[in-house]
Every structure is written in structure tokens, then in C-alpha cells.
Amino acid sequence: MERFKTKRVLIAGLGKSGKSACRWLLNKGASLFCFDDQQMNKEHDPEAKELIGKGLKMVSIKSALEDSFDMMVVSPGFPRTHAVYEKFIRESKPVIGEMELAFCQLDKKAVGVTGTNGKTTVVSKIAHCLKDNGIKGEALGNIGTPLLQAVERQGEIDVFVVEISSYQLETLTTARLSSGCILNITPDHLDRYSSMEEYALTKGLMGRVVVPEGRLYVEEKTLKSWGKWIDHPGTMAFGFSPECDVALVNGTIRRFGVTEIRLPDEFGRAAPHDLENMLASYALLRDLDLSAEDILRSFKAFKKPPHRIEFIREVQGVSFFDDSKGTNVDAVLKAVSSMEGRVLLIAGGVDKGASYTLWIPHFQGKVVKIIAIGEAREKIKNELSTMFPVELCSSLQEAVDTAFRSAKKGDSVLLSPGCSSFDMFRDYKHRGDEFKKIVLTL
């Protein structure tokens, strides 16, 4: 793209997406500058050193504020209140993300998924079904592999299945998806957004990245609650009500008023949120011209990614479950509701701004103890200790030991933090892996 040649581009943050953007822009002849809060660590990162060797210049925040640039590429989650971000907005200079760069040059079929919970499961399920039916589908984006990195080899991919976070939607403007889906909108990231309305508005931006002739599927309760923030001419509802455009009613899937297939009895035992994820996946796969029969056959062989209400083992009659991916209050509600019998909940980490009091009516009669860890533990105790026993622990090891000591035969110990992990762990995967290690030593 000639538009980037000789342009002075500032990269804000040198994580996965920042590095991917750097590689691509260097190949396009841009003059690249980067600042990162962990700059000293990045300069010893082999990938960062390679990029520096190819022309990337690391600069201080002072330089980022004082020097002149043509545009800025931000990493997902870069604070909009940051002085450098505000400078670009003030100067009416473009601020985009790595995913927008990818959308601008993506030539293949693409579908996208956003929502508070379930995104990774749905894009993984769609990619699995495509591959199972001989189509080269790949799950990309927020799930882990930067989209721009995959676009460089798009000749090897038939369908791009893109997981999109609210952070990425903030800087996405190009309509490139043939179909999209909003799974749900529940409290999350309220440490970044000033209100649920602002968060819902950001999720609703999914409408501008689906082509006008495409379809945007929205879960029925989400559409009812937040529909005014969702603007797309092809908006469709999916859910369990007969009037939904794609509906699961009495074990049968109806699409646009036509009965397409009946689910096997084994699907009827799935939790409601799993059925919603299945229905969303089905809707997007049908838009990609897979038959109902082929989709269901592939669904049967699909296994959810780890750390999502994953059974680890039973010890002395106590079952242990890893739901480390449950990083917001609604995800914890879904995890607890899926448990049988009494639950001892391990929760906490970096607080994301929502109130834990939302748990109270759903936990009563089910959760017998909460073991709180991380930075949010005092807040959890303050908000919940009048209704549930809450014990504070300083480490995950201590929390597991405490839960096991307190549990009775038939109980479940559930790690479902309702918080992000960065106070104690690298990410939710690291937190879940550590939990598994501890449980396997009991």
C-alpha cells in the first residue's frame, strides 16, 4: 500500500498486535516509531530486537508527545485517556488498530464474532466445523493470532473466522465481514468504559464492520436490551423464542421460519449458554453454505478450548473445575449455574469495575463459600460477606487448600475468578494451568 510509504507512524504498545503491525508497515516502507510502558523489557525481547534491526525506533513518551507523526496504530486496550492518544485526537490524526490494517487488505470471505462471553468458543467451533468439512477456516484475531499476520498468507485460508473484542471495535471502521454475531452484552471492562451504555455502544459498532448486504446476528435478550446501540440493516435475532430469525425451540432449529433440523438428545443436556453459542455458530455456518446435517455432525466432534468450566479431577468425592476464562461477573454466573450441588468458589484478581453484588440472588442456596484472591479480594469481601462466608487468601495454592479443606463429599470447587489475571499471572491460561497443577498434587 503506497499510502504508508515514507509515513511517520507511531506504534503504541509492542505486544502481539503491535509487533504484527510493525512487520507489515516496515514492509510497506513506513518510518516506524514505538513507545511502550515496558520499553526497557521490550528492548531485550528477541522479536523487538529484530524489528529494531529492521528500522523500528523506540521513543520515549516525551518524544511521542512532542514529535510529529502522520498516524498512530494502537494495541487493543491502549487507554483513550492517555496523553498521546488525546494528542492525536486533538490534531485530527488517524488512530487505528492492527485489525483495521488487516481489514483494509483482506480479500477472502470473513465472519466475525463479538460479545462479552463465549467469543473464543464460537470462533473455535466455527473453524473446527469448516475444517471438518474440507474448508480451510482459521480462528484469528482476539483469540491469539493477529489478523494481519494471517492476511499475509491469505492464499492458504478459505474463510477467516475473526474474534473481535470491544477494544478492537473501537478502531475498526472498514465493513469487511460477510456475517457477524453479537453473543451477549453483560457487565465487563467498566474500568475502561464509563457506563454499561458506553460499553454496549462499543459492542454495537460490530454493525459497521459487516457489509450492508450481510447479516448481523444478535442474541434475543441482548437485542431487546441494547438494540438501540446496534445499527445494521441485516440485524437478525437468535435465541430460544419462536419469533427469532434463528431459533432453537423444543430441540428443533428453525431458520427464517423454516424447520431445518432436530438436535440429538445429547444436546439437550447442555447448559443454556452452550446452546446459545451453538446456535450462533450454526447461524454463521449456514451463511457459509454448510448444510444443517454437516454442521451437526461436526458439532459432535468439537471440544471446547481449555479453562472454560473444565473438569480437572475428583479428590475424595470433591470435584474441581477450571473456569479461569471466566473473567467477568456474568461468566461466573453462567459457570455457577452449570454446577450440580454445592459450590465453593475461588474468585478474584484485577477488578474490572462491575459490582459483585449481582451474584447474590443467583448464588443463594448454591454457593456455600467464596475464597477471594488477588487485588479484588477486599472488594469481594466487602460486597458479599454479609450473605456468604468469604475467606481471603494470598495465593492460589492457599485458596485451593482452603477450598479443599472446607469442602464435603459431593461438593464442587470452582475457579471462576470474575476478574482479569494480571496481578498474579501472565494471563488467564497461566492462571488456569497453575490451578490444574495444584489440583493434580492434592
mmCIF file of C-alpha atoms in Angstrom, residues 197-333:
data_model
loop_
_atom_site.group_PDB
_atom_site.id
_atom_site.type_symbol
_atom_site.label_atom_id
_atom_site.label_comp_id
_atom_site.label_asym_id
_atom_site.label_seq_id
_atom_site.Cartn_x
_atom_site.Cartn_y
_atom_site.Cartn_z
ATOM 1 C CA GLU A 197 -24.317 2.175 27.822
ATOM 2 C CA GLU A 198 -20.867 3.142 26.553
ATOM 3 C CA TYR A 199 -19.750 -0.494 26.621
ATOM 4 C CA ALA A 200 -22.898 -1.584 24.723
ATOM 5 C CA LEU A 201 -22.396 1.210 22.196
ATOM 6 C CA THR A 202 -18.876 -0.058 21.557
ATOM 7 C CA LYS A 203 -20.085 -3.635 21.068
ATOM 8 C CA GLY A 204 -22.755 -2.271 18.752
ATOM 9 C CA LEU A 205 -20.018 -0.959 16.450
ATOM 10 C CA MET A 206 -19.972 -4.532 15.105
ATOM 11 C CA GLY A 207 -22.698 -3.279 12.782
ATOM 12 C CA ARG A 208 -20.316 -1.027 10.868
ATOM 13 C CA VAL A 209 -17.852 -3.823 10.024
ATOM 14 C CA VAL A 210 -20.444 -6.186 8.488
ATOM 15 C CA VAL A 211 -21.122 -5.406 4.805
ATOM 16 C CA PRO A 212 -24.570 -3.791 4.272
ATOM 17 C CA GLU A 213 -25.901 -6.828 2.391
ATOM 18 C CA GLY A 214 -24.683 -9.193 5.136
ATOM 19 C CA ARG A 215 -26.355 -10.384 8.308
ATOM 20 C CA LEU A 216 -25.644 -9.426 11.913
ATOM 21 C CA TYR A 217 -26.994 -11.984 14.375
ATOM 22 C CA VAL A 218 -27.715 -10.718 17.886
ATOM 23 C CA GLU A 219 -28.825 -12.831 20.852
ATOM 24 C CA GLU A 220 -32.500 -12.018 21.529
ATOM 25 C CA LYS A 221 -32.177 -10.669 25.093
ATOM 26 C CA THR A 222 -29.180 -8.592 24.042
ATOM 27 C CA LEU A 223 -31.116 -7.165 21.098
ATOM 28 C CA LYS A 224 -34.038 -6.286 23.357
ATOM 29 C CA SER A 225 -31.835 -4.602 25.978
ATOM 30 C CA TRP A 226 -29.241 -2.902 23.786
ATOM 31 C CA GLY A 227 -30.742 -2.843 20.286
ATOM 32 C CA LYS A 228 -30.735 0.946 20.090
ATOM 33 C CA TRP A 229 -26.924 0.838 20.044
ATOM 34 C CA ILE A 230 -26.813 -1.720 17.209
ATOM 35 C CA ASP A 231 -27.220 -0.322 13.696
ATOM 36 C CA HIS A 232 -27.189 -2.664 10.708
ATOM 37 C CA PRO A 233 -29.876 -3.247 8.051
ATOM 38 C CA GLY A 234 -29.442 -7.023 8.273
ATOM 39 C CA THR A 235 -29.813 -7.386 12.047
ATOM 40 C CA MET A 236 -31.299 -10.767 12.982
ATOM 41 C CA ALA A 237 -32.249 -12.261 16.361
ATOM 42 C CA PHE A 238 -31.191 -15.705 17.538
ATOM 43 C CA GLY A 239 -32.361 -17.458 20.667
ATOM 44 C CA PHE A 240 -34.975 -19.710 22.220
ATOM 45 C CA SER A 241 -38.144 -17.799 21.272
ATOM 46 C CA PRO A 242 -40.135 -18.990 18.223
ATOM 47 C CA GLU A 243 -40.148 -15.489 16.735
ATOM 48 C CA CYS A 244 -36.332 -15.369 16.481
ATOM 49 C CA ASP A 245 -34.871 -15.472 12.971
ATOM 50 C CA VAL A 246 -32.715 -18.410 14.056
ATOM 51 C CA ALA A 247 -34.442 -20.244 16.887
ATOM 52 C CA LEU A 248 -33.978 -23.357 18.974
ATOM 53 C CA VAL A 249 -37.421 -24.430 20.176
ATOM 54 C CA ASN A 250 -38.254 -27.834 21.664
ATOM 55 C CA GLY A 251 -34.995 -29.291 20.415
ATOM 56 C CA THR A 252 -35.513 -28.143 16.821
ATOM 57 C CA ILE A 253 -33.618 -25.420 14.952
ATOM 58 C CA ARG A 254 -35.725 -23.099 12.801
ATOM 59 C CA ARG A 255 -34.059 -20.649 10.420
ATOM 60 C CA PHE A 256 -36.052 -17.832 8.845
ATOM 61 C CA GLY A 257 -39.291 -19.642 9.665
ATOM 62 C CA VAL A 258 -38.264 -22.988 8.205
ATOM 63 C CA THR A 259 -37.589 -26.063 10.372
ATOM 64 C CA GLU A 260 -34.120 -27.283 9.432
ATOM 65 C CA ILE A 261 -33.031 -29.995 11.851
ATOM 66 C CA ARG A 262 -33.719 -31.625 15.204
ATOM 67 C CA LEU A 263 -30.918 -31.812 17.750
ATOM 68 C CA PRO A 264 -29.873 -35.212 19.096
ATOM 69 C CA ASP A 265 -30.948 -35.855 22.701
ATOM 70 C CA GLU A 266 -27.362 -35.419 23.942
ATOM 71 C CA PHE A 267 -27.510 -31.696 23.086
ATOM 72 C CA GLY A 268 -30.487 -31.243 25.371
ATOM 73 C CA ARG A 269 -28.254 -31.732 28.420
ATOM 74 C CA ALA A 270 -26.097 -28.722 27.521
ATOM 75 C CA ALA A 271 -26.160 -25.542 29.634
ATOM 76 C CA PRO A 272 -28.201 -22.642 28.169
ATOM 77 C CA HIS A 273 -25.091 -20.581 27.379
ATOM 78 C CA ASP A 274 -23.606 -23.540 25.500
ATOM 79 C CA LEU A 275 -26.782 -23.844 23.451
ATOM 80 C CA GLU A 276 -26.675 -20.112 22.670
ATOM 81 C CA ASN A 277 -23.077 -20.475 21.483
ATOM 82 C CA MET A 278 -24.071 -23.461 19.376
ATOM 83 C CA LEU A 279 -26.964 -21.529 17.791
ATOM 84 C CA ALA A 280 -24.708 -18.567 16.964
ATOM 85 C CA SER A 281 -22.166 -20.901 15.378
ATOM 86 C CA TYR A 282 -24.938 -22.614 13.420
ATOM 87 C CA ALA A 283 -26.253 -19.303 12.051
ATOM 88 C CA LEU A 284 -22.853 -18.196 10.758
ATOM 89 C CA LEU A 285 -22.013 -21.633 9.337
ATOM 90 C CA ARG A 286 -25.319 -21.773 7.440
ATOM 91 C CA ASP A 287 -24.450 -18.376 5.947
ATOM 92 C CA LEU A 288 -21.209 -20.012 4.785
ATOM 93 C CA ASP A 289 -23.356 -22.599 2.960
ATOM 94 C CA LEU A 290 -22.707 -25.623 5.165
ATOM 95 C CA SER A 291 -25.719 -27.920 5.415
ATOM 96 C CA ALA A 292 -27.537 -28.389 8.711
ATOM 97 C CA GLU A 293 -26.603 -32.080 8.724
ATOM 98 C CA ASP A 294 -22.889 -31.411 8.171
ATOM 99 C CA ILE A 295 -22.863 -28.755 10.883
ATOM 100 C CA LEU A 296 -24.422 -31.036 13.498
ATOM 101 C CA ARG A 297 -22.095 -33.886 12.583
ATOM 102 C CA SER A 298 -19.097 -31.590 13.118
ATOM 103 C CA PHE A 299 -20.525 -30.161 16.356
ATOM 104 C CA LYS A 300 -20.500 -33.643 17.885
ATOM 105 C CA ALA A 301 -16.718 -33.900 17.474
ATOM 106 C CA PHE A 302 -15.954 -30.416 18.825
ATOM 107 C CA LYS A 303 -14.245 -29.958 22.186
ATOM 108 C CA LYS A 304 -14.337 -26.614 23.967
ATOM 109 C CA PRO A 305 -10.992 -24.849 24.462
ATOM 110 C CA PRO A 306 -9.462 -25.347 27.943
ATOM 111 C CA HIS A 307 -10.169 -23.207 31.015
ATOM 112 C CA ARG A 308 -13.908 -22.998 30.303
ATOM 113 C CA ILE A 309 -15.734 -24.881 33.081
ATOM 114 C CA GLU A 310 -13.238 -27.684 32.501
ATOM 115 C CA PHE A 311 -13.430 -30.690 34.822
ATOM 116 C CA ILE A 312 -9.968 -31.427 36.268
ATOM 117 C CA ARG A 313 -10.408 -34.323 38.679
ATOM 118 C CA GLU A 314 -12.266 -35.648 41.696
ATOM 119 C CA VAL A 315 -10.430 -35.958 45.011
ATOM 120 C CA GLN A 316 -12.112 -37.677 47.974
ATOM 121 C CA GLY A 317 -15.516 -37.009 46.455
ATOM 122 C CA VAL A 318 -14.797 -33.313 45.727
ATOM 123 C CA SER A 319 -14.847 -32.230 42.057
ATOM 124 C CA PHE A 320 -12.536 -29.487 40.783
ATOM 125 C CA PHE A 321 -13.381 -27.279 37.787
ATOM 126 C CA ASP A 322 -11.187 -24.747 35.948
ATOM 127 C CA ASP A 323 -13.082 -21.752 34.559
ATOM 128 C CA SER A 324 -10.126 -19.371 34.516
ATOM 129 C CA LYS A 325 -11.540 -17.811 31.321
ATOM 130 C CA GLY A 326 -14.457 -16.565 33.430
ATOM 131 C CA THR A 327 -13.076 -13.039 33.701
ATOM 132 C CA ASN A 328 -16.264 -11.054 34.333
ATOM 133 C CA VAL A 329 -19.232 -11.272 36.687
ATOM 134 C CA ASP A 330 -21.659 -12.717 34.130
ATOM 135 C CA ALA A 331 -19.260 -15.501 33.140
ATOM 136 C CA VAL A 332 -19.115 -16.557 36.803
ATOM 137 C CA LEU A 333 -22.918 -16.662 36.991
#
